[in-house]
Amino acid sequence: MRYDTLNTRTAVVTGAASGIGEATARRLAADGARVALLARRADRLAALAAELGPNALPVAADVTDQDSVDAARERVAAAFGPVDLVVNAAGVMLPNPVDDGRIDEWTRMLDTNVTGVLRVIRAFGPDLVAAAAAGATADLVTVSSIGAHVVFPGYAVYGATKAALTQLAAGLRTEYGPRGVRVTNIEPGLTDTELGSHIDNPALGPDGQLGAMFDAIGPLAPADVADLVGYAASRPRHVNLRHLVVLPTRQA
Ligand code: NDP
């Protein structure tokens, strides 16, 4: 399925170095959009951009650093002009028992998954408002998680960041919606990406609890989630698919 109406759009996708962000960049580029690829690993972004062609722009950026995000916005503006579709897929998931007191992980998750999204909105939100004011379709997409609602031992802080993101999207709608900017919050379930590779607790990681979930459930592919981004962004501009939950069929 192609979403041909996206061929007039200019997108920025965070987390484009892997997983859902990369798949979303591929999806939007295949639909003809211009796509700025943001993440920290410049080599990954360059390889993806080379594959996608001149409609893709690799921009190394760290969403935990406002200067870095602002510099990315300048690069995107210089190359593509203002954007009208912003997809926030950058995120980290670092589960551990709360008793471990991992302030390093808590801080990193909050700074990436919540404040990181806010930094991106701070930089690119005015583009969305201006696009909508000029009569164009404008979308802000947040990639939250079913973990915003479903709780697991070890995932209290990750879940809290995702609950915050879901709530943030709801609040933003009250400010952006009346000005014609759609806010779409997507909550995926288990998806086959690099997300679990940063877990440093063997009991919880890919060789432990997370791996067992993959075996029992069978994950979504990142392209399954990316397809929803393309679908939501390609609806007529008065239609806002505001909250999408997508799980593997076997995930309870
Ligand atoms: P990946 O680890 O494959 O992708 C995460 C992306 O975020 C990478 O491209 C990474 O690139 C980027 N990133 C991480 N930190 C930063 C940073 N500080 N600045 C800029 N980019 C950053 O995992 P997913 O694709 O699964 O994750 C995407 C989103 O989906 C996350 O928000 C995650 O919480 C959410 N999600 C994932 C689910 C799953 O089961 N996989 C389920 C539900 C939600 P780099 O390291 O190069 O910066």
Coordinates of C-alpha atoms and ligand atoms in Angstrom, one line a residue:
M1 CA 0.0 0.0 0.0
R2 CA 1.3 3.5 -0.9
Y3 CA 0.1 6.7 0.6
D4 CA 0.6 8.9 -2.4
T5 CA -0.7 12.1 -0.8
L6 CA 2.4 12.2 1.3
N7 CA 4.5 13.1 -1.8
T8 CA 4.0 16.8 -1.0
R9 CA 5.1 16.5 2.6
T10 CA 8.4 17.3 4.4
A11 CA 9.1 15.1 7.4
V12 CA 11.5 14.9 10.2
V13 CA 11.9 11.5 11.9
T14 CA 13.8 11.1 15.2
G15 CA 15.2 7.7 16.0
A16 CA 15.8 7.1 12.3
A17 CA 19.0 5.1 12.9
S18 CA 17.1 1.8 13.6
G19 CA 13.8 0.2 14.4
I20 CA 10.5 2.0 14.2
G21 CA 12.1 5.4 13.2
E22 CA 14.1 3.8 10.4
A23 CA 11.1 1.9 9.1
T24 CA 9.0 5.2 9.3
A25 CA 11.6 7.0 7.3
R26 CA 11.6 4.2 4.7
R27 CA 7.8 4.3 4.6
L28 CA 7.5 8.1 4.2
A29 CA 10.3 8.1 1.6
A30 CA 8.6 5.4 -0.4
D31 CA 5.5 7.5 -0.4
G32 CA 7.4 10.4 -1.9
A33 CA 7.9 12.6 1.1
R34 CA 11.2 14.4 1.8
V35 CA 12.5 13.0 5.1
A36 CA 15.1 14.3 7.5
L37 CA 16.7 11.5 9.4
L38 CA 17.7 12.3 13.0
A39 CA 19.6 10.1 15.5
R40 CA 23.0 10.1 17.0
R41 CA 24.7 7.4 14.9
A42 CA 25.8 9.4 11.8
D43 CA 27.1 6.3 10.0
R44 CA 23.7 4.6 10.1
L45 CA 21.9 7.7 8.9
A46 CA 24.3 8.2 6.1
A47 CA 23.9 4.6 4.9
L48 CA 20.1 4.9 5.1
A49 CA 20.1 8.3 3.2
A50 CA 22.3 6.8 0.5
E51 CA 19.8 4.0 0.1
L52 CA 16.8 6.3 0.0
G53 CA 18.2 8.9 -2.4
P54 CA 18.1 12.7 -2.6
N55 CA 14.7 13.0 -0.7
A56 CA 16.5 11.8 2.5
L57 CA 18.7 14.1 4.6
P58 CA 20.9 12.6 7.3
V59 CA 21.3 14.9 10.3
A60 CA 23.1 13.6 13.4
A61 CA 21.4 14.9 16.4
D62 CA 21.0 14.1 20.1
V63 CA 17.5 14.8 21.5
T64 CA 18.9 15.2 25.0
D65 CA 20.7 18.3 23.8
Q66 CA 18.7 21.4 22.8
D67 CA 21.6 22.9 20.9
S68 CA 22.0 19.8 18.9
V69 CA 18.2 19.7 18.1
D70 CA 18.2 23.4 17.2
A71 CA 21.2 22.9 14.9
A72 CA 19.4 20.0 13.3
R73 CA 16.4 22.2 12.7
E74 CA 18.7 24.8 11.0
R75 CA 20.2 22.1 8.7
V76 CA 16.8 20.7 7.8
A77 CA 15.4 24.2 7.1
A78 CA 18.4 25.0 4.9
A79 CA 18.0 21.8 2.9
F80 CA 14.3 21.3 2.8
G81 CA 12.6 24.5 4.1
P82 CA 10.0 24.1 6.9
V83 CA 8.6 20.7 7.8
D84 CA 5.0 19.7 8.1
L85 CA 5.3 16.2 9.6
V86 CA 7.3 15.4 12.8
V87 CA 7.7 11.9 14.0
N88 CA 9.1 11.3 17.5
A89 CA 10.4 7.8 17.5
A90 CA 13.7 8.3 19.4
G91 CA 13.6 6.5 22.8
V92 CA 15.3 4.2 25.2
M93 CA 14.1 1.4 27.4
L94 CA 16.3 0.5 30.4
P95 CA 14.4 -1.8 32.8
N96 CA 15.8 -2.7 36.2
P97 CA 14.3 -3.2 39.7
V98 CA 13.6 0.1 41.4
D99 CA 15.7 -1.2 44.4
D100 CA 18.8 -0.9 42.2
G101 CA 18.5 2.9 42.3
R102 CA 19.6 3.4 38.8
I103 CA 19.4 7.2 38.6
D104 CA 21.6 7.0 35.5
E105 CA 19.0 5.0 33.6
W106 CA 16.0 6.9 35.1
T107 CA 17.6 10.2 34.0
R108 CA 18.4 8.9 30.5
M109 CA 14.9 7.6 29.9
L110 CA 13.2 10.7 31.1
D111 CA 15.6 13.0 29.2
T112 CA 15.2 11.0 26.0
N113 CA 11.6 9.8 26.0
V114 CA 9.9 12.9 27.5
T115 CA 12.2 15.9 27.5
G116 CA 13.7 14.8 24.2
V117 CA 10.3 14.9 22.6
L118 CA 9.7 18.4 24.1
R119 CA 13.0 19.6 22.6
V120 CA 12.0 18.4 19.2
I121 CA 8.6 20.1 19.6
R122 CA 10.3 23.3 20.7
A123 CA 12.5 23.3 17.6
F124 CA 10.0 22.1 14.9
G125 CA 6.5 22.9 16.5
P126 CA 6.5 26.4 14.9
D127 CA 6.9 24.9 11.5
L128 CA 3.8 22.8 12.1
V129 CA 1.8 25.7 13.2
A130 CA 2.9 27.8 10.3
A131 CA 2.1 25.0 7.8
A132 CA -1.4 24.6 9.2
A133 CA -1.9 28.3 9.2
A134 CA -1.0 28.3 5.5
G135 CA -3.6 25.7 4.8
A136 CA -1.4 22.7 4.6
T137 CA -1.7 19.4 6.5
A138 CA 0.5 19.3 9.6
D139 CA 1.2 16.3 11.8
L140 CA 2.9 15.7 15.1
V141 CA 3.4 12.0 15.8
T142 CA 4.5 10.6 19.1
V143 CA 5.6 7.0 19.5
S144 CA 4.6 6.1 23.1
S145 CA 4.0 2.4 24.1
I146 CA 1.4 0.0 25.5
G147 CA 3.8 0.2 28.5
A148 CA 2.0 3.5 29.3
H149 CA -0.9 1.3 30.5
V150 CA 0.4 -2.2 31.0
V151 CA 2.8 -2.6 33.9
F152 CA 5.7 -5.0 34.3
P153 CA 8.2 -5.5 37.2
G154 CA 11.4 -3.6 36.3
Y155 CA 9.6 -1.3 33.9
A156 CA 8.1 1.3 36.3
V157 CA 10.2 4.2 35.1
Y158 CA 10.1 3.3 31.4
G159 CA 6.3 2.9 31.7
A160 CA 6.1 6.3 33.5
T161 CA 8.0 8.0 30.6
K162 CA 5.5 6.5 28.2
A163 CA 2.5 7.4 30.3
A164 CA 3.9 10.9 30.4
L165 CA 4.3 11.0 26.6
T166 CA 0.7 9.7 26.0
Q167 CA -0.6 12.4 28.4
L168 CA 1.6 15.0 26.7
A169 CA 0.1 14.2 23.4
A170 CA -3.4 14.6 24.8
G171 CA -2.5 17.9 26.3
L172 CA -0.8 19.2 23.1
R173 CA -4.0 18.5 21.2
T174 CA -5.7 21.2 23.1
E175 CA -3.1 23.7 21.9
Y176 CA -2.4 22.4 18.4
G177 CA -5.8 21.0 17.3
P178 CA -7.6 24.3 17.2
R179 CA -4.8 25.6 15.0
G180 CA -5.1 22.8 12.6
V181 CA -2.1 20.7 13.7
R182 CA -3.0 17.0 14.2
V183 CA -1.4 15.1 17.1
T184 CA -1.3 11.3 16.6
N185 CA -0.1 9.2 19.5
I186 CA 0.9 5.6 18.7
E187 CA 1.2 2.9 21.4
P188 CA 2.9 -0.1 19.9
G189 CA 3.3 -3.5 21.7
L190 CA 6.2 -5.8 21.3
T191 CA 8.2 -4.8 18.2
D192 CA 11.3 -6.4 16.8
T193 CA 13.9 -3.6 17.1
E194 CA 17.2 -2.8 18.9
L195 CA 15.3 -1.4 21.9
G196 CA 16.1 -4.3 24.2
S197 CA 19.8 -4.4 23.3
H198 CA 20.7 -1.7 25.8
I199 CA 19.3 -3.7 28.8
D200 CA 22.2 -4.5 31.1
N201 CA 20.3 -6.9 33.4
P202 CA 20.6 -10.4 31.9
A203 CA 17.4 -11.6 33.6
L204 CA 15.3 -8.9 31.9
G205 CA 17.1 -8.7 28.5
P206 CA 17.0 -10.5 25.2
D207 CA 18.4 -13.7 26.8
G208 CA 15.9 -13.4 29.7
Q209 CA 12.4 -12.1 30.2
L210 CA 12.3 -10.0 27.0
G211 CA 13.5 -12.9 24.9
A212 CA 10.8 -15.1 26.4
M213 CA 8.2 -12.6 25.5
F214 CA 9.4 -12.5 21.9
D215 CA 9.3 -16.3 21.8
A216 CA 5.8 -16.5 23.3
I217 CA 4.1 -13.6 21.5
G218 CA 5.9 -13.1 18.2
P219 CA 6.6 -9.3 17.7
L220 CA 5.4 -6.8 15.3
A221 CA 7.8 -5.7 12.5
P222 CA 8.9 -2.0 12.7
A223 CA 7.2 -1.6 9.3
D224 CA 3.9 -2.5 10.8
V225 CA 4.1 0.5 13.1
A226 CA 5.5 2.7 10.3
D227 CA 2.5 1.8 8.1
L228 CA 0.3 3.4 10.8
V229 CA 2.3 6.6 10.6
G230 CA 1.8 6.7 6.9
Y231 CA -1.9 5.9 7.1
A232 CA -2.6 8.5 9.8
A233 CA -0.6 11.3 8.0
S234 CA -2.3 10.6 4.7
R235 CA -5.9 11.1 6.0
P236 CA -7.7 14.3 4.9
R237 CA -6.6 17.1 7.1
H238 CA -9.8 17.4 9.1
V239 CA -9.4 13.7 10.2
N240 CA -7.2 13.1 13.2
L241 CA -6.4 9.5 14.2
R242 CA -5.5 10.7 17.6
H243 CA -4.6 7.5 19.5
L244 CA -3.6 4.3 17.9
V245 CA -2.8 1.1 19.9
V246 CA -1.1 -1.6 17.8
L247 CA -0.1 -5.0 19.3
P248 CA 0.9 -8.4 18.0
T249 CA -2.3 -10.4 17.8
R250 CA -1.0 -12.8 20.5
Q251 CA 0.0 -10.1 23.0
A252 CA -2.7 -9.9 25.7
Ligands
NDP1 P1 15.5 1.2 18.6 O1 16.5 1.1 19.7 O2 15.7 0.4 17.4 O3 15.4 2.7 18.1 C1 15.6 3.8 18.9 C2 16.1 5.0 18.1 O4 16.2 6.1 19.0 C3 17.5 4.7 17.5 O5 17.5 5.1 16.2 C4 18.4 5.6 18.3 O6 19.5 6.0 17.5 C5 17.5 6.7 18.7 N1 17.9 7.4 19.9 C6 18.1 7.0 21.1 N2 18.6 7.9 21.9 C7 18.6 9.0 21.2 C8 19.1 10.4 21.5 N3 19.5 10.7 22.7 N4 19.0 11.3 20.5 C9 18.6 10.9 19.2 N5 18.2 9.7 18.9 C10 18.2 8.8 19.9 O7 14.1 0.9 19.2 P2 12.6 1.1 18.7 O8 12.5 1.4 17.2 O9 11.8 0.0 19.2 O10 12.1 2.4 19.5 C11 11.5 3.5 18.9 C12 10.4 4.0 19.8 O11 9.4 3.0 19.9 C13 10.9 4.2 21.3 O12 10.4 5.4 21.8 C14 10.3 3.0 22.0 O13 10.1 3.4 23.4 C15 9.0 2.8 21.3 N6 8.4 1.5 21.5 C16 9.1 0.4 21.1 C17 8.5 -0.9 21.3 C18 9.2 -2.1 21.0 O14 8.8 -3.2 21.4 N7 10.4 -2.1 20.2 C19 7.2 -1.0 21.8 C20 6.5 0.2 22.2 C21 7.2 1.4 22.0 P3 20.9 6.4 18.0 O15 21.3 5.4 19.1 O16 21.8 6.4 16.8 O17 20.8 7.8 18.6

